[in-house]
XYZ file of C-alpha atoms in Angstrom:
783
model
C -15.377 -98.045 -7.226
C -18.504 -99.921 -6.508
C -20.582 -101.763 -9.108
C -20.030 -100.118 -12.485
C -21.570 -102.093 -15.257
C -21.892 -101.940 -18.998
C -22.255 -98.361 -20.398
C -20.671 -96.581 -17.415
C -17.947 -93.928 -17.909
C -15.463 -95.540 -15.568
C -11.881 -94.094 -15.339
C -9.422 -96.848 -16.310
C -8.242 -99.026 -13.357
C -4.836 -99.530 -15.080
C -4.017 -95.811 -15.296
C -2.925 -95.349 -11.758
C 0.121 -97.629 -12.136
C 0.902 -96.136 -15.592
C 0.731 -92.418 -14.527
C 2.705 -93.141 -11.368
C 5.536 -94.895 -13.088
C 4.602 -98.268 -11.747
C 4.126 -99.954 -15.092
C 6.231 -103.076 -15.694
C 7.711 -103.238 -19.165
C 10.166 -105.654 -20.727
C 12.891 -102.994 -20.161
C 12.142 -103.188 -16.487
C 12.589 -106.952 -16.258
C 15.887 -108.453 -14.642
C 16.789 -112.005 -13.886
C 19.887 -113.320 -12.026
C 22.982 -113.310 -14.252
C 21.246 -111.315 -17.054
C 23.515 -109.915 -19.806
C 22.779 -107.435 -22.622
C 22.658 -107.886 -26.376
C 23.308 -105.687 -29.340
C 22.723 -106.688 -32.990
C 25.089 -106.181 -35.839
C 22.919 -104.859 -38.695
C 23.558 -104.489 -42.292
C 24.471 -101.043 -43.524
C 23.490 -102.019 -47.102
C 19.993 -102.595 -48.588
C 21.287 -105.463 -50.701
C 24.566 -107.308 -50.555
C 26.238 -110.639 -50.342
C 28.037 -111.565 -46.992
C 31.600 -112.732 -47.929
C 33.152 -112.864 -44.535
C 32.377 -112.259 -40.794
C 35.298 -111.755 -38.443
C 34.383 -111.663 -34.733
C 37.835 -112.143 -33.245
C 38.259 -108.364 -32.295
C 34.862 -108.147 -30.907
C 35.120 -111.398 -28.900
C 38.270 -110.084 -27.152
C 36.702 -106.637 -26.057
C 36.066 -106.100 -22.362
C 32.755 -107.841 -20.933
C 32.012 -109.748 -24.164
C 30.517 -113.114 -23.462
C 29.720 -114.309 -27.049
C 29.413 -113.200 -30.623
C 27.103 -115.399 -32.654
C 26.339 -115.550 -36.390
C 23.763 -116.925 -38.697
C 25.832 -119.982 -39.597
C 25.837 -121.142 -36.037
C 22.117 -120.342 -35.803
C 21.487 -122.504 -38.810
C 23.657 -125.296 -37.601
C 21.525 -125.483 -34.381
C 18.446 -126.024 -36.592
C 16.679 -122.767 -36.008
C 14.072 -122.156 -38.762
C 13.256 -119.227 -40.953
C 10.696 -116.705 -40.264
C 7.408 -117.268 -42.174
C 4.191 -115.607 -43.264
C 1.303 -117.312 -41.623
C -1.406 -116.546 -44.291
C -1.220 -118.371 -47.671
C -2.322 -116.480 -50.706
C -2.637 -117.943 -54.240
C -2.151 -115.942 -57.303
C -5.087 -115.878 -59.847
C -3.308 -118.786 -61.786
C -3.593 -121.036 -58.645
C 0.129 -120.875 -57.777
C 0.998 -120.267 -54.093
C 2.706 -117.135 -53.049
C 6.454 -116.969 -53.335
C 7.844 -116.841 -49.817
C 11.568 -115.930 -49.793
C 13.791 -117.361 -46.898
C 14.183 -114.996 -43.884
C 16.783 -116.300 -41.484
C 16.614 -114.551 -38.041
C 20.303 -113.888 -38.690
C 21.321 -113.300 -42.323
C 23.704 -116.069 -43.562
C 24.625 -115.404 -47.127
C 22.791 -112.155 -48.213
C 21.238 -108.994 -46.473
C 18.082 -107.527 -48.092
C 17.416 -104.301 -46.370
C 19.271 -101.727 -44.258
C 18.918 -103.020 -40.775
C 18.827 -106.779 -41.653
C 20.373 -108.558 -38.555
C 23.658 -110.299 -39.248
C 25.097 -111.213 -35.656
C 24.425 -110.721 -32.030
C 26.801 -109.650 -29.327
C 26.270 -110.545 -25.613
C 28.090 -108.604 -23.097
C 27.934 -107.567 -19.431
C 26.581 -104.176 -20.179
C 24.548 -102.570 -23.006
C 27.438 -100.241 -23.754
C 29.943 -103.083 -23.931
C 27.657 -104.962 -26.326
C 27.150 -101.954 -28.539
C 30.954 -101.236 -28.667
C 31.777 -104.807 -29.533
C 29.042 -104.914 -32.209
C 30.843 -102.029 -33.886
C 34.079 -104.054 -33.856
C 32.556 -107.007 -35.796
C 34.163 -106.942 -39.255
C 31.951 -107.841 -41.978
C 32.927 -107.959 -45.681
C 30.086 -107.378 -48.133
C 29.878 -107.360 -51.815
C 27.046 -104.855 -52.483
C 24.325 -105.486 -54.949
C 22.005 -103.099 -56.679
C 18.917 -102.353 -54.718
C 15.381 -101.513 -55.717
C 12.875 -99.687 -53.326
C 9.920 -98.795 -55.487
C 7.371 -101.635 -56.084
C 6.765 -100.667 -59.810
C 10.541 -100.585 -60.426
C 10.940 -103.986 -58.778
C 8.625 -105.489 -61.283
C 10.524 -104.237 -64.329
C 12.821 -106.424 -66.381
C 16.326 -106.187 -65.169
C 15.354 -105.175 -61.787
C 17.597 -106.623 -58.913
C 16.336 -110.001 -57.899
C 15.718 -110.112 -54.185
C 14.695 -113.625 -53.666
C 15.408 -116.622 -56.048
C 11.931 -117.927 -55.232
C 10.066 -114.862 -56.599
C 10.784 -114.183 -60.199
C 10.664 -110.513 -61.122
C 10.222 -109.930 -57.288
C 6.386 -110.783 -57.672
C 5.090 -112.491 -54.574
C 1.572 -112.986 -55.894
C -0.783 -111.736 -58.484
C -4.198 -111.952 -56.770
C -7.747 -111.243 -58.001
C -11.106 -110.890 -56.156
C -14.575 -110.081 -57.543
C -16.211 -110.758 -60.996
C -14.079 -109.137 -63.783
C -16.748 -109.896 -66.528
C -19.792 -108.400 -64.482
C -17.611 -105.386 -63.667
C -16.802 -104.732 -67.303
C -20.455 -105.126 -68.179
C -21.288 -102.357 -65.720
C -18.672 -100.165 -67.302
C -19.976 -100.922 -70.772
C -23.315 -99.299 -69.886
C -22.039 -96.309 -67.828
C -22.860 -92.855 -68.478
C -19.789 -91.593 -66.362
C -16.412 -93.126 -65.567
C -14.276 -91.592 -62.790
C -10.630 -92.431 -62.662
C -7.987 -91.696 -60.032
C -4.424 -92.634 -59.077
C -3.828 -92.961 -55.351
C -0.936 -93.486 -53.113
C -1.269 -94.829 -49.464
C 2.053 -93.641 -48.047
C 4.405 -95.889 -46.144
C 4.376 -95.379 -42.433
C 6.451 -96.162 -39.366
C 4.367 -97.368 -36.375
C 6.395 -95.644 -33.686
C 4.971 -97.023 -30.591
C 6.075 -95.207 -27.487
C 7.827 -98.269 -26.259
C 10.561 -99.783 -28.608
C 10.480 -103.485 -29.133
C 12.388 -105.578 -26.604
C 13.123 -109.201 -25.654
C 14.537 -111.046 -22.717
C 15.439 -114.728 -23.402
C 16.309 -117.034 -20.576
C 17.175 -120.703 -20.908
C 17.106 -122.685 -17.632
C 19.576 -125.524 -18.203
C 18.321 -127.290 -15.031
C 14.848 -127.496 -16.232
C 15.592 -127.528 -19.948
C 13.078 -124.652 -20.122
C 13.040 -121.297 -21.935
C 11.232 -118.152 -20.943
C 10.814 -115.108 -23.253
C 9.574 -111.763 -22.036
C 8.585 -109.811 -25.075
C 6.635 -106.736 -26.326
C 3.984 -108.776 -27.946
C 0.241 -108.228 -28.727
C -0.296 -112.132 -28.771
C 2.113 -114.172 -26.545
C 0.388 -117.421 -27.288
C 0.830 -117.112 -31.063
C 4.368 -116.131 -30.466
C 4.946 -119.393 -28.481
C 3.188 -121.407 -31.037
C 5.151 -120.067 -34.013
C 8.403 -120.204 -32.286
C 7.949 -123.735 -31.191
C 6.211 -125.220 -34.292
C 7.975 -123.337 -37.025
C 11.290 -121.853 -35.749
C 12.308 -124.743 -33.623
C 13.361 -122.640 -30.772
C 11.930 -124.950 -28.163
C 9.047 -127.507 -27.683
C 5.881 -125.609 -26.833
C 5.659 -127.196 -23.357
C 9.141 -126.028 -22.643
C 8.565 -122.424 -23.643
C 7.032 -119.720 -21.654
C 6.180 -116.400 -23.406
C 5.347 -113.284 -21.238
C 4.120 -110.052 -22.602
C 3.782 -107.733 -19.512
C 2.816 -104.093 -19.890
C 3.335 -103.051 -23.558
C 3.564 -99.399 -24.444
C 1.617 -99.461 -27.674
C 1.633 -101.851 -30.565
C -0.733 -100.557 -33.427
C -0.115 -103.897 -35.096
C 3.514 -103.700 -35.214
C 3.942 -105.994 -32.158
C 1.602 -108.732 -33.510
C 4.524 -110.348 -35.268
C 7.423 -112.505 -34.219
C 10.643 -110.741 -35.100
C 14.217 -112.075 -35.353
C 15.246 -110.642 -32.095
C 12.949 -112.825 -29.816
C 14.180 -115.971 -31.545
C 17.861 -114.975 -31.389
C 17.847 -113.904 -27.835
C 16.330 -117.238 -26.765
C 18.718 -119.146 -28.873
C 21.724 -117.009 -27.651
C 20.760 -117.653 -24.059
C 21.225 -121.318 -24.373
C 24.440 -120.765 -26.454
C 25.982 -118.482 -23.887
C 24.610 -119.951 -20.820
C 23.199 -116.574 -19.500
C 19.843 -114.728 -19.778
C 20.081 -112.240 -22.645
C 18.186 -109.007 -22.946
C 17.711 -106.703 -25.961
C 15.950 -103.395 -26.030
C 15.836 -101.655 -29.290
C 16.631 -98.045 -29.691
C 14.510 -95.616 -31.659
C 16.689 -95.975 -34.881
C 16.249 -99.763 -34.744
C 12.478 -99.072 -34.493
C 12.576 -96.892 -37.658
C 14.710 -99.434 -39.476
C 13.275 -102.775 -38.467
C 9.633 -102.558 -37.061
C 7.299 -103.653 -39.655
C 6.136 -100.571 -41.734
C 2.532 -99.923 -42.723
C 0.620 -99.117 -45.902
C 2.613 -98.451 -49.116
C 0.049 -99.029 -51.793
C -0.043 -97.509 -55.297
C -3.510 -97.812 -56.707
C -5.343 -96.950 -59.962
C -9.077 -96.972 -59.445
C -12.029 -96.432 -61.899
C -15.785 -96.252 -60.946
C -18.689 -96.382 -63.318
C -21.917 -94.467 -62.806
C -25.217 -94.457 -64.634
C -26.922 -91.224 -65.759
C -28.583 -90.887 -62.284
C -25.319 -91.186 -60.610
C -25.749 -94.720 -59.217
C -22.633 -96.857 -59.065
C -22.446 -99.549 -61.706
C -18.912 -100.992 -61.248
C -15.719 -100.466 -59.466
C -12.220 -101.484 -60.735
C -9.124 -101.357 -58.730
C -5.458 -102.234 -59.422
C -3.040 -102.119 -56.518
C 0.671 -102.686 -56.146
C 1.536 -103.459 -52.629
C 5.120 -103.187 -51.505
C 5.783 -105.736 -48.854
C 9.426 -104.971 -48.349
C 12.330 -107.348 -48.177
C 10.643 -110.458 -46.551
C 7.023 -111.590 -45.871
C 6.171 -110.759 -42.278
C 3.729 -112.911 -40.332
C 0.275 -111.419 -41.628
C 1.760 -109.349 -44.532
C 0.002 -111.330 -47.299
C -3.377 -110.850 -45.707
C -3.102 -107.016 -45.431
C -3.408 -106.052 -49.100
C -5.782 -108.855 -49.934
C -8.510 -110.194 -47.551
C -8.143 -107.036 -45.267
C -8.235 -104.614 -47.977
C -10.040 -105.735 -51.185
C -12.916 -107.265 -49.276
C -13.798 -103.699 -48.105
C -13.836 -101.996 -51.452
C -17.637 -101.932 -51.499
C -17.397 -99.365 -48.548
C -20.931 -98.412 -47.357
C -22.204 -98.490 -50.989
C -24.465 -100.851 -52.921
C -22.080 -101.633 -55.798
C -23.302 -104.436 -58.017
C -19.932 -105.443 -59.432
C -16.353 -105.009 -58.138
C -13.105 -106.484 -59.492
C -9.649 -105.902 -57.789
C -6.230 -107.012 -58.684
C -3.408 -106.845 -56.170
C 0.226 -107.549 -56.955
C 2.490 -107.959 -53.964
C 6.079 -107.135 -54.444
C 9.390 -107.446 -52.796
C 11.739 -104.441 -52.513
C 14.908 -103.781 -50.523
C 13.045 -101.937 -47.658
C 11.769 -102.932 -44.272
C 9.107 -105.596 -44.287
C 5.522 -104.217 -44.457
C 2.688 -105.673 -42.360
C -0.643 -104.582 -40.643
C -0.654 -101.321 -38.972
C -3.682 -99.724 -37.285
C -6.529 -100.596 -39.519
C -4.497 -103.014 -41.630
C -5.916 -102.861 -45.182
C -9.137 -101.148 -44.134
C -7.613 -97.646 -44.202
C -6.261 -98.425 -47.655
C -9.702 -99.520 -48.854
C -11.460 -96.579 -47.189
C -8.988 -94.151 -48.662
C -9.537 -95.558 -52.192
C -13.245 -95.544 -52.264
C -13.870 -92.271 -50.263
C -11.361 -90.378 -52.401
C -13.202 -91.798 -55.609
C -16.617 -90.767 -54.195
C -15.517 -87.166 -53.466
C -13.863 -86.880 -56.850
C -17.007 -88.231 -58.583
C -19.206 -85.620 -56.878
C -16.884 -82.862 -57.969
C -16.924 -84.086 -61.552
C -20.754 -84.261 -61.495
C -21.152 -81.037 -59.857
C -23.298 -82.473 -57.173
C -23.161 -82.605 -53.411
C -20.573 -85.255 -51.997
C -23.055 -86.015 -49.187
C -25.936 -86.663 -51.546
C -23.809 -88.762 -53.858
C -23.069 -90.911 -50.934
C -26.656 -90.995 -49.639
C -27.862 -92.012 -53.026
C -25.638 -95.042 -53.115
C -25.855 -96.096 -49.525
C -26.696 -99.722 -48.514
C -30.042 -99.505 -46.853
C -31.110 -103.046 -46.321
C -29.321 -105.608 -44.147
C -27.993 -108.149 -44.268
C -26.167 -107.007 -47.379
C -23.899 -109.397 -49.372
C -21.123 -107.411 -51.205
C -19.510 -108.825 -54.381
C -16.245 -109.146 -52.468
C -16.983 -111.835 -49.810
C -18.186 -109.656 -46.971
C -21.813 -109.877 -45.758
C -22.676 -106.705 -43.608
C -24.963 -107.909 -40.817
C -26.249 -104.493 -39.663
C -25.757 -100.756 -40.105
C -27.409 -97.349 -40.514
C -25.150 -95.364 -42.570
C -27.572 -92.410 -43.139
C -27.818 -91.792 -39.518
C -24.119 -91.355 -39.068
C -23.876 -89.002 -42.051
C -26.872 -86.943 -40.635
C -25.160 -86.704 -37.222
C -21.857 -85.592 -38.666
C -23.304 -83.069 -41.067
C -25.342 -81.516 -38.188
C -22.449 -81.406 -35.827
C -20.159 -79.966 -38.474
C -22.812 -77.283 -39.533
C -22.310 -78.567 -43.078
C -24.946 -76.212 -44.444
C -23.182 -73.180 -43.043
C -19.832 -74.050 -44.613
C -20.110 -71.790 -47.748
C -20.439 -68.693 -45.517
C -17.322 -69.846 -43.666
C -15.520 -70.324 -46.899
C -16.304 -66.868 -47.925
C -15.272 -65.350 -44.595
C -12.013 -67.244 -44.885
C -11.342 -66.030 -48.436
C -11.681 -62.388 -47.069
C -8.943 -63.183 -44.658
C -6.764 -64.506 -47.398
C -7.360 -68.125 -46.576
C -8.705 -71.125 -48.571
C -11.220 -73.206 -46.724
C -12.272 -76.727 -47.708
C -14.424 -79.445 -46.390
C -14.229 -83.133 -46.906
C -16.376 -86.248 -46.063
C -15.456 -89.808 -45.356
C -17.878 -92.545 -44.881
C -15.919 -95.489 -43.776
C -16.654 -99.156 -43.083
C -14.295 -101.776 -41.605
C -14.346 -105.473 -40.801
C -13.342 -106.246 -37.174
C -13.219 -109.259 -34.816
C -11.470 -111.133 -37.700
C -13.385 -114.493 -37.956
C -14.763 -117.200 -38.044
C -12.048 -119.609 -37.951
C -13.404 -121.942 -40.669
C -13.865 -118.977 -42.900
C -10.413 -117.535 -42.543
C -8.844 -120.928 -42.713
C -10.462 -121.474 -46.089
C -8.936 -118.141 -47.202
C -5.536 -119.100 -46.048
C -5.107 -118.142 -42.464
C -2.657 -120.345 -40.663
C -4.506 -120.126 -37.320
C -8.172 -119.928 -36.161
C -9.201 -116.542 -34.862
C -11.293 -117.545 -31.853
C -10.751 -116.352 -28.234
C -10.856 -117.731 -24.809
C -11.654 -116.723 -21.322
C -11.597 -118.254 -17.865
C -13.533 -116.991 -14.988
C -12.346 -118.030 -11.483
C -14.563 -117.086 -8.460
C -12.416 -117.431 -5.315
C -13.746 -118.927 -2.114
C -14.415 -115.345 -0.717
C -16.168 -114.250 -3.803
C -13.445 -112.235 -5.479
C -12.988 -112.865 -9.096
C -10.057 -113.500 -11.533
C -10.558 -113.232 -15.208
C -7.936 -114.956 -17.441
C -8.198 -113.769 -21.057
C -6.341 -114.787 -24.164
C -6.706 -111.181 -25.367
C -3.781 -108.849 -24.595
C -4.098 -105.287 -23.345
C -1.600 -102.595 -24.597
C -3.686 -99.545 -24.334
C -7.132 -100.789 -24.860
C -8.283 -100.729 -21.269
C -9.219 -104.416 -20.702
C -8.581 -104.227 -16.900
C -11.482 -101.832 -16.811
C -13.912 -102.835 -19.537
C -13.591 -106.620 -18.929
C -14.121 -105.933 -15.214
C -17.305 -103.735 -15.936
C -18.803 -106.715 -17.818
C -18.223 -109.020 -14.719
C -19.449 -106.335 -12.351
C -22.593 -106.119 -14.151
C -23.202 -109.830 -14.651
C -22.304 -110.920 -11.078
C -23.146 -107.740 -9.078
C -19.699 -107.298 -7.508
C -17.716 -104.088 -7.308
C -14.921 -103.446 -9.825
C -12.269 -103.547 -7.231
C -13.087 -107.314 -6.683
C -12.350 -108.217 -10.191
C -8.760 -108.869 -11.514
C -7.982 -109.218 -15.178
C -4.889 -111.501 -16.027
C -3.502 -111.622 -19.401
C -0.146 -111.939 -21.320
C 1.536 -114.997 -19.810
C 1.250 -118.358 -21.511
C 1.953 -120.240 -18.254
C -0.976 -118.542 -16.424
C -3.634 -118.023 -19.207
C -5.185 -120.734 -21.398
C -4.329 -120.344 -25.119
C -5.769 -117.289 -26.907
C -5.235 -115.403 -30.080
C -4.221 -111.992 -28.769
C -5.295 -108.535 -29.651
C -5.426 -106.852 -32.988
C -8.084 -106.010 -35.506
C -10.310 -104.451 -32.925
C -11.187 -107.876 -31.695
C -10.835 -107.699 -27.908
C -14.450 -106.689 -27.298
C -16.353 -108.481 -30.008
C -14.382 -111.777 -29.663
C -12.449 -111.663 -26.290
C -15.400 -110.289 -24.257
C -17.772 -112.635 -26.035
C -15.730 -115.498 -24.713
C -15.826 -113.900 -21.280
C -19.556 -113.639 -21.528
C -19.961 -117.345 -22.393
C -17.740 -118.254 -19.337
C -19.938 -115.915 -17.153
C -23.070 -117.687 -18.433
C -21.548 -120.981 -17.027
C -20.529 -119.325 -13.759
C -24.015 -117.756 -13.376
C -25.667 -121.058 -14.029
C -23.780 -122.957 -11.425
C -24.092 -120.126 -8.811
C -27.854 -120.127 -9.385
C -27.941 -123.867 -8.719
C -26.080 -123.463 -5.571
C -28.169 -120.483 -4.410
C -31.405 -122.341 -5.120
C -30.269 -125.268 -3.212
C -29.189 -123.165 -0.215
C -32.526 -121.308 -0.059
C -34.620 -124.259 -1.187
C -35.911 -122.286 -4.111
C -36.560 -122.982 -7.780
C -33.405 -122.279 -9.975
C -35.519 -120.361 -12.425
C -36.490 -117.860 -9.751
C -32.873 -116.910 -8.839
C -31.531 -113.536 -9.913
C -28.005 -112.315 -9.377
C -27.668 -108.554 -8.529
C -26.117 -106.108 -6.050
C -23.725 -108.659 -4.584
C -26.304 -111.206 -3.839
C -28.261 -114.292 -5.362
C -31.854 -113.406 -4.768
C -35.203 -115.215 -5.103
C -37.055 -112.894 -7.440
C -39.954 -111.056 -5.827
C -38.992 -111.875 -2.331
C -36.460 -110.611 0.263
C -34.731 -114.074 0.378
C -31.094 -113.821 -0.652
C -27.643 -115.305 -0.208
C -24.609 -112.983 -0.327
C -22.380 -113.550 -3.332
C -19.436 -114.438 -1.152
C -21.402 -117.099 0.687
C -22.280 -118.642 -2.591
C -18.667 -118.763 -3.532
C -17.786 -120.261 -0.207
C -20.330 -122.756 -0.429
C -19.024 -123.969 -3.770
C -15.568 -124.562 -2.102
C -16.459 -125.904 1.267
C -18.670 -128.298 -0.522
C -20.571 -129.138 2.580
C -24.016 -128.472 1.162
C -24.072 -128.718 -2.585
C -26.719 -130.127 -4.903
C -26.350 -133.834 -5.661
C -23.620 -134.766 -8.129
C -22.357 -131.227 -8.319
C -18.517 -130.881 -8.420
C -17.032 -128.376 -5.841
C -15.546 -125.020 -7.090
C -16.755 -122.145 -9.155
C -14.437 -121.792 -12.242
C -15.471 -121.888 -15.791
C -13.782 -121.655 -19.192
C -15.095 -120.816 -22.624
C -13.868 -120.502 -26.181
C -15.656 -118.228 -28.595
C -15.545 -118.537 -32.402
C -17.571 -115.669 -33.977
C -20.201 -116.277 -36.484
C -19.124 -113.325 -38.730
C -16.983 -110.201 -38.795
C -18.351 -107.115 -37.053
C -18.732 -104.033 -39.208
C -18.130 -100.651 -37.552
C -18.927 -97.721 -39.649
C -19.326 -94.002 -39.502
C -18.993 -90.567 -41.046
C -16.088 -88.148 -40.546
C -16.117 -84.580 -41.742
C -12.941 -82.469 -41.731
C -12.863 -78.787 -42.415
C -9.389 -77.076 -43.224
C -8.010 -73.717 -43.754
C -5.034 -73.499 -46.244
C -2.568 -70.507 -46.261
C -2.067 -69.972 -50.124
C 1.320 -68.342 -49.520
C 2.894 -71.116 -47.574
C 0.750 -74.148 -48.278
C 0.389 -74.666 -44.618
C -2.845 -76.482 -43.531
C -4.789 -76.093 -40.413
C -7.609 -78.288 -39.399
C -10.206 -76.003 -38.047
C -12.882 -78.659 -37.381
C -13.095 -82.456 -37.153
C -16.351 -84.321 -36.506
C -16.514 -88.109 -36.059
C -19.918 -89.940 -35.952
C -19.343 -93.566 -35.430
C -21.512 -96.813 -35.120
C -19.638 -99.203 -32.815
C -22.602 -101.316 -31.794
C -23.058 -101.682 -27.982
C -20.487 -99.775 -25.884
C -19.048 -101.044 -22.569
C -17.257 -97.760 -21.534
C -17.922 -94.560 -23.554
C -14.895 -92.753 -22.161
C -12.529 -95.525 -23.391
C -14.273 -95.484 -26.779
C -13.685 -91.907 -27.014
C -10.052 -92.239 -26.177
C -9.637 -94.879 -28.835
C -11.225 -92.678 -31.481
C -9.137 -89.724 -30.479
C -5.928 -91.856 -30.747
C -6.948 -93.139 -34.142
C -7.829 -89.838 -35.577
C -4.384 -88.567 -34.440
C -2.745 -91.376 -36.273
C -4.868 -90.973 -39.421
C -4.347 -87.151 -39.453
C -0.611 -87.815 -39.002
C -0.658 -90.007 -42.223
C -2.728 -87.409 -44.074
C -0.587 -84.324 -43.206
C 2.778 -85.226 -41.911
C 4.020 -88.894 -41.851
C 5.802 -90.713 -44.498
C 8.835 -93.252 -44.695
C 11.082 -92.509 -47.606
C 14.162 -94.456 -48.965
C 16.838 -93.181 -51.416
C 17.543 -95.127 -54.531
C 20.258 -97.183 -52.752
C 17.847 -98.392 -50.014
C 19.017 -96.040 -47.192
C 16.108 -94.989 -45.007
C 16.002 -91.143 -45.196
C 13.458 -90.828 -42.479
C 15.116 -92.855 -39.660
C 14.616 -90.420 -36.885
C 12.195 -87.766 -35.557
C 14.412 -85.103 -37.217
C 13.182 -86.416 -40.492
C 9.901 -88.361 -39.784
C 7.304 -86.009 -38.671
C 4.902 -87.145 -35.979
C 1.733 -85.189 -35.118
C 1.918 -83.079 -31.983
C -0.880 -81.334 -30.020
C -0.645 -78.323 -32.061
C -1.333 -80.156 -35.295
C -4.629 -81.655 -34.146
C -8.033 -79.871 -33.570
C -10.642 -80.349 -30.812
C -12.423 -83.560 -31.921
C -16.180 -83.682 -31.817
C -17.170 -87.305 -31.351
C -20.527 -89.060 -31.140
C -22.019 -92.516 -31.546
C -25.311 -93.831 -33.001
C -25.201 -97.457 -32.298
C -26.661 -100.345 -34.310
C -25.996 -103.516 -32.274
C -24.119 -106.297 -34.044
C -26.158 -109.502 -34.299
C -23.038 -111.613 -34.672
C -22.005 -111.738 -31.075
C -23.790 -112.021 -27.773
C -22.756 -108.558 -26.677
C -23.709 -106.801 -29.885
C -20.288 -105.009 -29.964
C -18.389 -104.202 -33.220
C -15.048 -102.666 -32.113
C -13.694 -99.068 -32.047
C -9.767 -99.306 -31.861
C -9.073 -98.686 -35.472
C -11.871 -96.518 -36.825
C -10.217 -93.128 -36.349
C -7.134 -94.238 -38.380
C -9.315 -95.666 -41.084
C -11.839 -92.847 -41.763
C -9.738 -89.824 -41.125
C -7.196 -89.729 -44.011
C -9.707 -89.411 -46.780
C -11.643 -86.735 -44.929
C -8.501 -84.740 -44.584
C -7.312 -85.029 -48.212
C -10.859 -84.424 -49.465
C -11.023 -81.278 -47.450
C -7.609 -79.914 -48.776
C -8.277 -80.794 -52.297
C -11.558 -79.112 -52.045
C -9.771 -75.990 -50.646
C -7.031 -75.790 -53.340
C -9.079 -77.074 -56.323
C -6.469 -79.747 -57.191
C -7.548 -83.342 -56.807
C -4.124 -84.792 -57.608
C -2.660 -84.195 -54.053
C -1.024 -87.205 -52.394
C -0.299 -87.886 -48.750
C 1.384 -86.654 -46.707
C -0.033 -83.240 -47.592
C 3.084 -81.327 -46.570
C 3.071 -77.505 -47.028
C 5.447 -77.972 -49.967
C 3.149 -80.402 -51.699
C 0.106 -78.380 -50.962
C 1.739 -75.271 -52.293
C 2.940 -76.991 -55.445
C -0.531 -78.465 -56.050
C -2.088 -74.986 -55.560
C 0.229 -73.510 -58.053
C -0.570 -76.148 -60.604
C -4.242 -75.729 -60.083
C -3.864 -71.934 -60.574
C -1.967 -72.388 -63.819
C -4.847 -74.336 -65.005
């Protein structure tokens, strides 16, 4: 590979093992004596557990143990928790209902775990699980958030009266009302951000192993943050002391946020291993993924925006009902609050904003962060409003945005965030040029001649990434700091190992992290190894989510490299009898600037470990660690333009063009960035056109398989035109912003804006299925 530094389009190092089938996932893991688990899950959305009879299951072939929630509680295993405290506007804390890893007295959604069966084979465990006899007394269920708030609705948790978890405000209500009082125009819109199922390629899995001789636990799990999993399982769930628990997250086949959290299965498999005396492995099937993986989105919002006579925004009011499902997942409270409402200013200079969010329990799967986590919901709200406003005013959607763009930085919004840098007009210009925006009307006329309806939609998104700093998020209720760590180990022969607290599950860390090391230390990529995902090998870190690996994880690496470079320069200067300030590191050597004197990198490393000739008082070795706590969030932004063609006879929508112009700050590997954008766009377009989780009134998930839940396929997606115009972030040493979630954030409003432009009906909701588009078109025609 050679030396491939920052900015190079390097093929991903990790892809060789993935495409040759050599990846190592939890399902590939085996340990001596390992047995298999199956969970007994509730068929009811809301019911009391009256009796559990395990005798028949216990007597079946191969069965080692059948364990229930009462035994789990007797052993002191704690309830699952939400790790971000939110207070209602009256100052009262959020109402967190009890969530036992195995239900004891009541089940609250279809799929709630009630018992675990451990047997010799997976088939035997599943057969025995079906033989566990449970007597339920069914209760009425409620699946809609608005219905759950109504008087007389089923009470899901005694802690939360009327199923209200919190009633939270942000912004200045009085200033916002003052803006509306002097408005020349007010635009109103009701919006739905549909519930989604993450559908990672790899289902969740866990392998728990209790070593009686060592009194030690090991958990292999599909996790985006193994250190946080270990912390929570030891500190809150009482599974094991932290020093007696090792958590390993090997290759992970996609996460999208759904594998941030600690689920019942990891806890129960570890506990069951100790109870049964055997290692216990569980691998979820696809139906379990649909039923029990944390779902995403599910917001119902009413928004109003005030404008003056010149179409400048005066104020923005938002009321959102957020359905959090049956229990509060680990970060669920932050998603509709500090990850959502703090981005409601979008790219616009809005003087006053007020948002109210009500979080509500229902008898559905828990809802938590999913790719973008609150930012897509915010972008959808404000970008649908801007497009609607432009149509009502009869002016160009592009020019309305341009008129209201923030143009001076740093910019303090009315909802906490301080944008540090950006150039929104440049992204808009780039997208419009790439989309031939000026030529659209001709294309619309040509499509009409062919019997099709053509529409175009814009979305100018902004997001907050690299969630930080720790003191700030702590003051807002976060249970942990959101720093990151890195350790750089230079071996005696000059090869390098990087241990990072970030976790890679598709982001390409083994390549991009190595590129930074290659550039800084002048060594070939093949001499750099990236190690992550094992709490016994890697120093504590916070994992990967919120597009934080570059801006936070690589900044920690950069700080560790600073220390390694400083020591290497001292050693090289000593060996060459030169001034330390004259030493430069490049092309595999430490050199005296302006001369041909140099010491090869491997000799510097060897000198550090032989220690025969080091500067006075210098410790041997060449290994450094750094922890990095960011000064601010980073703020990726961009402009997406979608062009669609709708068949008025069938309501079928085809995306004929999609342009993405993003600002991600400094970029390590453009090819990986493009891949991340493509993936995010696919998920965002999936939400806009195809995907949606639906429950019936009794709480049964109607979309519990790929027969009913429609995922985007290649034929549903266009060729993506992607570009970047980068404004470096001043908030971290690398000037990076993050790219992993942008596509999923900016694309849904662009798609819906385009379809509503084509059909002339602004009331369309996601997913814009052919049936819904056809119905909306008929309604528009009648008017």
